[in-house]
C-alpha atoms as one frame of an Amber mdcrd trajectory, in Angstrom:
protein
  46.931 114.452  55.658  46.806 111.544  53.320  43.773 109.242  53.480  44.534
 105.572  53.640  41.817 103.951  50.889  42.131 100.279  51.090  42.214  97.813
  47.813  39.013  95.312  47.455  39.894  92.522  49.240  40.403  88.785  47.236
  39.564  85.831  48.724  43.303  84.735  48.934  44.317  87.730  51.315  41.051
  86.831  53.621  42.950  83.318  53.771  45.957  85.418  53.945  44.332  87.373
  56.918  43.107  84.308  58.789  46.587  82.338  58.795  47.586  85.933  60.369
  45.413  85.383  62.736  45.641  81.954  63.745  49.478  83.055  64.576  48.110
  85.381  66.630  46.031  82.612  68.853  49.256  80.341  68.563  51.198  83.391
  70.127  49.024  83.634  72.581  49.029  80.286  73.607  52.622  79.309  73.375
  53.283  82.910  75.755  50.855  81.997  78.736  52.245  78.418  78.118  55.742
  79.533  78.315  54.768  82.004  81.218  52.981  78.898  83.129  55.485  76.535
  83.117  58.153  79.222  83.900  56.277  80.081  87.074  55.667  76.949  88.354
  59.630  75.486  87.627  61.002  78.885  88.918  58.977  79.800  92.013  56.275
  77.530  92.699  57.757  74.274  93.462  60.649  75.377  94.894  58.245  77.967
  97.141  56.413  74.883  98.052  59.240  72.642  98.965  60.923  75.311 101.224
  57.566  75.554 103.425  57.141  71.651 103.580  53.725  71.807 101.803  55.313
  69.243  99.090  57.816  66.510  99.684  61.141  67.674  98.792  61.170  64.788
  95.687  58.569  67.212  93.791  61.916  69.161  93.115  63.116  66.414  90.640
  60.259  67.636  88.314  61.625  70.937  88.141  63.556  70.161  84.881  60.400
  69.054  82.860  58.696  72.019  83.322  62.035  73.991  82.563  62.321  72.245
  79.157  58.407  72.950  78.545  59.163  76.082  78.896  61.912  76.309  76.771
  59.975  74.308  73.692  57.403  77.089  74.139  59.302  79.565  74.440  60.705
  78.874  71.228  57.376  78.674  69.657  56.734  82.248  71.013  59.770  83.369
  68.354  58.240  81.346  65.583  55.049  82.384  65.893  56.554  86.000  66.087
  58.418  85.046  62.087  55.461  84.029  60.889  53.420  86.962  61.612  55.667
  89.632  60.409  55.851  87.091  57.312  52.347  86.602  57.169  51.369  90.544
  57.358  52.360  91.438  53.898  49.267  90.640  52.864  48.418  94.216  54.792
  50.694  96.038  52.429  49.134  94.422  49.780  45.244  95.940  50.676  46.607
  98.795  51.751  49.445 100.336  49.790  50.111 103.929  51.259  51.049 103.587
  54.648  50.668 106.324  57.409  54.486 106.431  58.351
């Protein structure tokens, strides 16, 4: 078995290393934004307009929270680019990989 010995690390690839992990935050944040608004266009207010618990006008909102979905959504795949972008500052500290 190979042993994986990384470089010293500069202070570029820490700043390297923290843009990779603000992506990571972003992703996070655009996915449970994407997942929130998808819920509530998709099953909440139409759940809630069947049972008469909201006025059936509340439906009109629907495609605002469709679209915010879609913008995040989006942002989910370019957070995804940047951080398979942004990780070859891994190969750089560590040059033999395990695979």
């Amino acid at each position: 078995m190979t042993e994986v010995d990384p470089l010293i690390v500069t202070s570029s690839q820490w700043q390297d290393i923290s843009s990779v992990l603000v992506y990571f935050w972003a992703f996070v944040f655009f996915l449970g934004s994407f997942a929130g608004n998808l819920l509530i266009a998709h099953s909440l207010i139409p759940s809630l307009a069947i049972t008469g618990h909201v006025g059936p006008s509340v439906t009109r909102v629907r495609p605002v929270f469709y679209s915010l979905a879609v913008l995040f959504g989006l942002a989910v795949i370019w957070t995804i680019v940047q951080v398979v972008e942004a990780t070859d500052v891994l190969r750089a500290i560590y040059p033999k990989v395990w695979i």
